[in-house]
Coordinates of C-alpha atoms and ligand atoms in Angstrom, one line a residue:
M1 CA 0.0 0.0 0.0
T2 CA 1.3 3.5 -0.8
A3 CA -0.5 6.0 1.4
E4 CA -2.2 9.1 0.0
I5 CA -0.4 12.3 1.0
L6 CA -2.7 14.7 3.0
D7 CA -1.5 18.0 1.7
G8 CA -1.6 20.5 4.6
R9 CA -0.1 23.3 2.4
K10 CA -2.9 23.1 -0.1
T11 CA -5.6 22.9 2.5
A12 CA -4.0 25.8 4.5
A13 CA -3.9 27.9 1.3
E14 CA -7.6 27.4 0.8
L15 CA -8.4 28.2 4.4
R16 CA -6.2 31.4 4.3
E17 CA -7.9 32.5 1.1
N18 CA -11.2 32.1 2.8
V19 CA -10.1 34.2 5.8
R20 CA -8.7 36.8 3.4
H21 CA -12.1 37.3 1.8
K22 CA -13.8 37.5 5.2
V23 CA -11.2 40.0 6.4
V24 CA -12.0 42.2 3.4
A25 CA -15.7 42.0 4.3
F26 CA -15.0 42.8 7.9
R27 CA -12.9 45.8 7.0
E28 CA -15.6 47.1 4.7
A29 CA -18.3 46.7 7.4
Y30 CA -16.4 48.1 10.4
G31 CA -13.5 50.2 8.9
V32 CA -11.2 48.3 11.2
Q33 CA -8.2 46.0 10.4
P34 CA -8.1 42.8 12.5
T35 CA -4.8 43.0 14.5
L36 CA -2.7 40.4 16.1
V37 CA 0.3 40.9 18.4
A38 CA 2.7 38.0 18.9
I39 CA 5.0 38.2 21.9
L40 CA 8.4 36.6 21.4
V41 CA 10.6 36.3 24.5
G42 CA 14.2 35.5 23.9
E43 CA 15.9 34.5 20.7
D44 CA 15.0 30.8 20.2
P45 CA 15.7 30.3 16.5
A46 CA 12.8 28.0 15.8
S47 CA 10.4 30.4 17.6
S48 CA 11.8 33.3 15.7
V49 CA 11.0 31.5 12.4
Y50 CA 7.5 30.6 13.5
V51 CA 6.7 34.1 14.5
R52 CA 8.1 35.5 11.2
N53 CA 5.9 33.0 9.3
K54 CA 2.9 34.2 11.4
E55 CA 3.7 37.8 10.5
K56 CA 3.9 37.0 6.8
A57 CA 0.7 35.0 6.8
C58 CA -1.1 37.9 8.6
A59 CA 0.0 40.4 5.9
K60 CA -1.2 38.1 3.1
A61 CA -4.6 37.8 4.8
G62 CA -5.0 41.5 5.3
I63 CA -4.5 41.2 9.0
A64 CA -2.1 43.6 10.8
G65 CA 0.6 41.4 12.5
R66 CA 3.0 42.9 15.0
V67 CA 5.7 41.3 17.0
L68 CA 6.6 42.4 20.5
R69 CA 10.2 41.2 21.2
L70 CA 11.4 41.0 24.8
P71 CA 14.7 39.8 26.1
A72 CA 15.0 36.3 27.5
V73 CA 15.9 37.8 30.9
V74 CA 12.6 39.7 31.1
Q75 CA 11.0 39.8 34.6
Q76 CA 7.6 38.1 34.9
S77 CA 6.0 41.3 36.2
V78 CA 7.2 43.2 33.2
L79 CA 5.9 40.6 30.8
V80 CA 2.5 40.5 32.6
E81 CA 2.3 44.3 32.5
Q82 CA 3.0 44.3 28.7
I83 CA 0.1 41.9 28.3
H84 CA -2.2 44.0 30.4
Q85 CA -1.4 47.0 28.2
L86 CA -2.2 44.9 25.1
N87 CA -5.4 43.7 26.8
A88 CA -6.5 47.3 27.3
D89 CA -5.6 48.4 23.7
A90 CA -8.8 48.4 21.7
A91 CA -6.8 48.4 18.5
V92 CA -5.4 44.9 19.3
H93 CA -7.8 42.0 18.8
G94 CA -5.6 39.0 19.2
I95 CA -2.6 38.3 21.5
L96 CA -0.3 35.3 21.4
V97 CA 2.7 34.4 23.5
Q98 CA 5.0 32.3 21.5
L99 CA 6.0 29.1 23.3
P100 CA 8.2 27.7 24.6
L101 CA 9.2 30.6 26.9
P102 CA 12.9 30.7 28.0
T103 CA 13.9 28.3 30.8
G104 CA 13.0 29.8 34.1
V105 CA 10.0 31.7 32.9
D106 CA 6.8 30.0 34.2
P107 CA 4.3 30.1 31.3
R108 CA 1.2 29.8 33.5
P109 CA 0.9 33.3 34.9
I110 CA 1.9 34.7 31.5
L111 CA -0.7 32.8 29.6
D112 CA -3.3 33.5 32.3
A113 CA -2.7 37.2 31.9
V114 CA -4.1 37.2 28.3
D115 CA -7.6 38.6 28.0
P116 CA -9.8 35.5 27.1
L117 CA -11.5 37.6 24.4
K118 CA -8.1 38.1 22.8
D119 CA -6.7 34.6 23.4
V120 CA -6.4 33.4 19.8
D121 CA -4.4 30.4 20.9
C122 CA -7.2 29.2 23.1
F123 CA -4.8 28.6 26.0
S124 CA -6.6 30.6 28.8
P125 CA -8.4 28.6 31.5
A126 CA -11.7 30.3 30.5
N127 CA -11.4 29.3 26.9
V128 CA -10.2 25.8 27.6
G129 CA -13.3 25.4 30.0
L130 CA -15.7 26.6 27.2
L131 CA -14.0 24.1 24.8
M132 CA -14.5 21.3 27.3
Q133 CA -18.1 22.1 27.6
G134 CA -18.7 22.0 23.9
R135 CA -19.3 25.8 23.4
P136 CA -15.9 27.1 22.3
R137 CA -15.1 30.8 22.0
F138 CA -11.9 30.0 20.0
L139 CA -10.8 26.7 18.6
P140 CA -7.2 25.6 19.5
C141 CA -5.3 26.2 16.2
T142 CA -3.5 22.9 15.6
P143 CA -6.4 20.6 16.5
A144 CA -8.9 22.8 14.6
G145 CA -6.5 22.7 11.6
I146 CA -6.3 18.9 11.8
I147 CA -10.1 18.7 11.7
Q148 CA -10.2 20.9 8.7
L149 CA -7.7 18.6 7.0
L150 CA -9.8 15.5 7.8
R151 CA -12.8 17.2 6.3
R152 CA -10.9 18.3 3.2
Y153 CA -10.0 14.7 2.5
S154 CA -13.4 13.3 3.7
V155 CA -11.8 11.3 6.5
S156 CA -14.8 11.0 8.8
V157 CA -14.0 10.1 12.4
Q158 CA -17.6 9.5 13.6
G159 CA -17.8 6.2 15.5
R160 CA -14.2 5.3 14.7
Q161 CA -11.2 4.6 16.9
V162 CA -8.8 7.5 17.2
V163 CA -5.6 7.2 19.2
V164 CA -3.9 10.6 20.1
V165 CA -0.3 10.1 21.2
G166 CA 0.7 12.9 23.5
R167 CA -1.2 14.8 26.1
S168 CA 0.0 18.4 25.8
D169 CA -2.2 21.3 26.5
I170 CA -1.6 22.7 23.0
V171 CA -2.4 19.6 21.0
G172 CA -3.1 16.3 22.6
K173 CA -5.7 17.3 25.2
P174 CA -7.8 19.7 23.1
M175 CA -7.5 17.3 20.1
A176 CA -9.0 14.5 22.1
M177 CA -11.7 16.8 23.4
L178 CA -12.7 18.0 19.9
L179 CA -12.8 14.6 18.4
A180 CA -14.8 13.0 21.2
A181 CA -17.4 15.8 21.2
K182 CA -20.9 15.2 19.9
D183 CA -20.6 17.9 17.4
G184 CA -17.6 19.8 16.1
P185 CA -16.5 22.8 14.0
C186 CA -16.9 20.7 10.8
G187 CA -20.1 18.9 12.0
A188 CA -20.9 15.5 13.6
E189 CA -19.0 13.5 11.0
Y190 CA -15.7 15.0 12.2
A191 CA -16.5 14.5 15.8
N192 CA -18.1 11.6 17.7
A193 CA -15.0 9.5 17.7
T194 CA -14.0 7.0 20.3
V195 CA -10.7 8.6 21.5
T196 CA -7.8 7.1 23.4
L197 CA -5.4 9.7 24.8
A198 CA -2.1 7.8 25.0
H199 CA 1.2 9.0 26.3
S200 CA 4.7 8.0 27.4
Q201 CA 3.3 5.9 30.3
T202 CA 0.8 4.0 28.2
A203 CA 1.4 0.2 28.6
D204 CA 2.2 -1.4 25.2
L205 CA 1.8 1.7 23.2
P206 CA 2.3 -0.1 19.9
A207 CA -0.7 -2.4 20.6
T208 CA -2.8 0.7 21.5
V209 CA -1.8 2.5 18.3
R210 CA -2.6 -0.6 16.3
Q211 CA -6.3 -0.3 17.4
A212 CA -6.6 3.1 15.7
D213 CA -8.4 3.9 12.5
I214 CA -6.9 7.3 12.9
V215 CA -3.6 8.1 14.7
I216 CA -2.7 11.6 15.8
A217 CA 1.0 11.7 16.7
A218 CA 1.9 14.6 18.9
C219 CA 4.5 13.3 21.3
G220 CA 7.5 15.4 20.2
Q221 CA 9.8 12.5 19.6
P222 CA 11.4 12.1 16.2
E223 CA 10.1 9.1 14.2
F224 CA 8.9 7.5 17.4
I225 CA 5.8 5.8 15.9
R226 CA 6.9 3.0 13.6
G227 CA 5.1 1.5 10.6
D228 CA 4.6 -1.9 12.3
W229 CA 2.6 -0.1 15.0
L230 CA -0.1 0.8 12.5
K231 CA -3.3 -1.0 11.6
P232 CA -3.2 -1.5 7.8
G233 CA -5.2 1.3 6.2
A234 CA -5.0 3.7 9.1
V235 CA -4.9 7.4 8.6
V236 CA -1.9 9.0 10.2
I237 CA -1.7 12.7 11.2
D238 CA 1.8 13.7 12.2
V239 CA 2.0 16.9 14.4
G240 CA 5.7 16.5 15.2
I241 CA 8.4 18.8 13.8
N242 CA 11.8 17.6 14.9
R243 CA 15.3 18.4 13.6
S244 CA 17.3 15.3 12.6
G245 CA 20.6 16.5 11.2
E246 CA 19.8 18.6 8.2
R247 CA 16.2 17.2 7.9
L248 CA 12.9 17.9 9.5
V249 CA 11.1 14.8 10.6
G250 CA 7.8 14.1 12.3
D251 CA 6.9 11.9 15.2
V252 CA 6.1 9.1 12.8
A253 CA 8.6 7.1 10.7
F254 CA 7.2 8.4 7.4
E255 CA 8.6 5.9 4.9
E256 CA 7.5 3.0 7.0
A257 CA 4.1 4.5 7.7
S258 CA 3.5 5.2 4.0
K259 CA 3.7 1.5 3.3
V260 CA 1.0 0.6 5.8
A261 CA -1.3 3.6 6.2
S262 CA -4.0 4.6 3.7
A263 CA -3.2 8.3 4.1
V264 CA -0.5 10.2 6.0
T265 CA 0.6 13.9 6.5
P266 CA 4.1 14.8 5.4
V267 CA 6.6 16.8 7.5
P268 CA 7.0 19.6 6.6
G269 CA 3.9 20.5 4.6
G270 CA 1.4 18.7 6.7
V271 CA 0.0 20.0 10.0
G272 CA 2.3 23.0 10.4
P273 CA 0.7 25.3 7.8
L274 CA -2.8 24.5 9.1
T275 CA -1.9 25.9 12.6
I276 CA -1.1 29.3 11.1
A277 CA -4.3 29.3 8.9
M278 CA -6.4 28.7 12.0
L279 CA -4.6 31.4 13.9
L280 CA -5.7 33.9 11.2
H281 CA -9.2 32.6 11.5
N282 CA -9.1 33.1 15.2
T283 CA -7.7 36.6 14.9
L284 CA -10.7 37.5 12.6
Q285 CA -13.0 35.9 15.2
A286 CA -11.4 38.0 18.0
A287 CA -11.9 41.2 15.9
R288 CA -15.6 40.2 15.4
L289 CA -16.1 39.5 19.1
H290 CA -14.6 42.9 19.9
H291 CA -16.9 44.7 17.5
W292 CA -20.1 42.7 18.3
A293 CA -19.5 43.7 21.9
Q294 CA -19.5 47.4 21.1
Ligands
GUN301 N1 4.7 27.0 20.0 C1 4.5 25.9 19.2 N2 3.2 25.9 18.8 C2 2.6 27.0 19.3 C3 1.3 27.5 19.2 O1 0.4 27.0 18.5 N3 1.1 28.7 19.8 C4 2.1 29.3 20.5 N4 1.7 30.5 21.1 N5 3.3 28.9 20.6 C5 3.6 27.7 20.0

């Protein structure tokens, strides 16, 4: 079997074009440009690239994207005060704090400081709570992007076994929540799954993964999930982006998986571009929330 490639770049381009049109309509209706501020603390090279990509994507979608750069040695109180200022600035609709923060900076009080109405990452406790209750204000970008990709390729998850490997707050937990919900952003066919949230302590992880019709790999370990862990015909979504020498690799051994799976996302060009597309969507949503509340 040679797996179909689920093209995240193409799907993201379609989503971004859709957001661009809606941004034009929003600007015509309200005379306001949706605005996102990304906070980058320190000089982590990968984070700098991600933030630059977000800036570029904003510009293409007609969204104003600004970056607030702060030194790695910034005091927590200074960072929180900067966020409070952005919260109070009516011209700023979305705020994101690029993760990871430098070693020694506790992310919790920083992320908690972001106004939930501007929390385009969907990291604040209020927004995570709303998501858990099935009435999301914002959708978490990477999980929502994955659901869009599944819909684009008509991979229904309803009634099927999904194994999510990795229990992070950014991907694993919200992904499991969205897929297990009764209804979802793309309708019941892309929700209603039977979800197993697996992790590093799961006993016999290969056997658990082998039960899955759909595998979501988000454990952050290069090529960790092997081809012989997969049920033949499974759909494999690889969230990992790991450096292996000169190459970028996912959390799944791609060549092996391609021989067993029916469909698989590549790295790069799979899930990564979808995250940014959904961030643009959320920024527009934040601008709408702001103006509807006027
Ligand atoms: N670092 C890696 N992924 C993300 C993300 O989706 N949002 C933020 N803020 N930081 C990240």
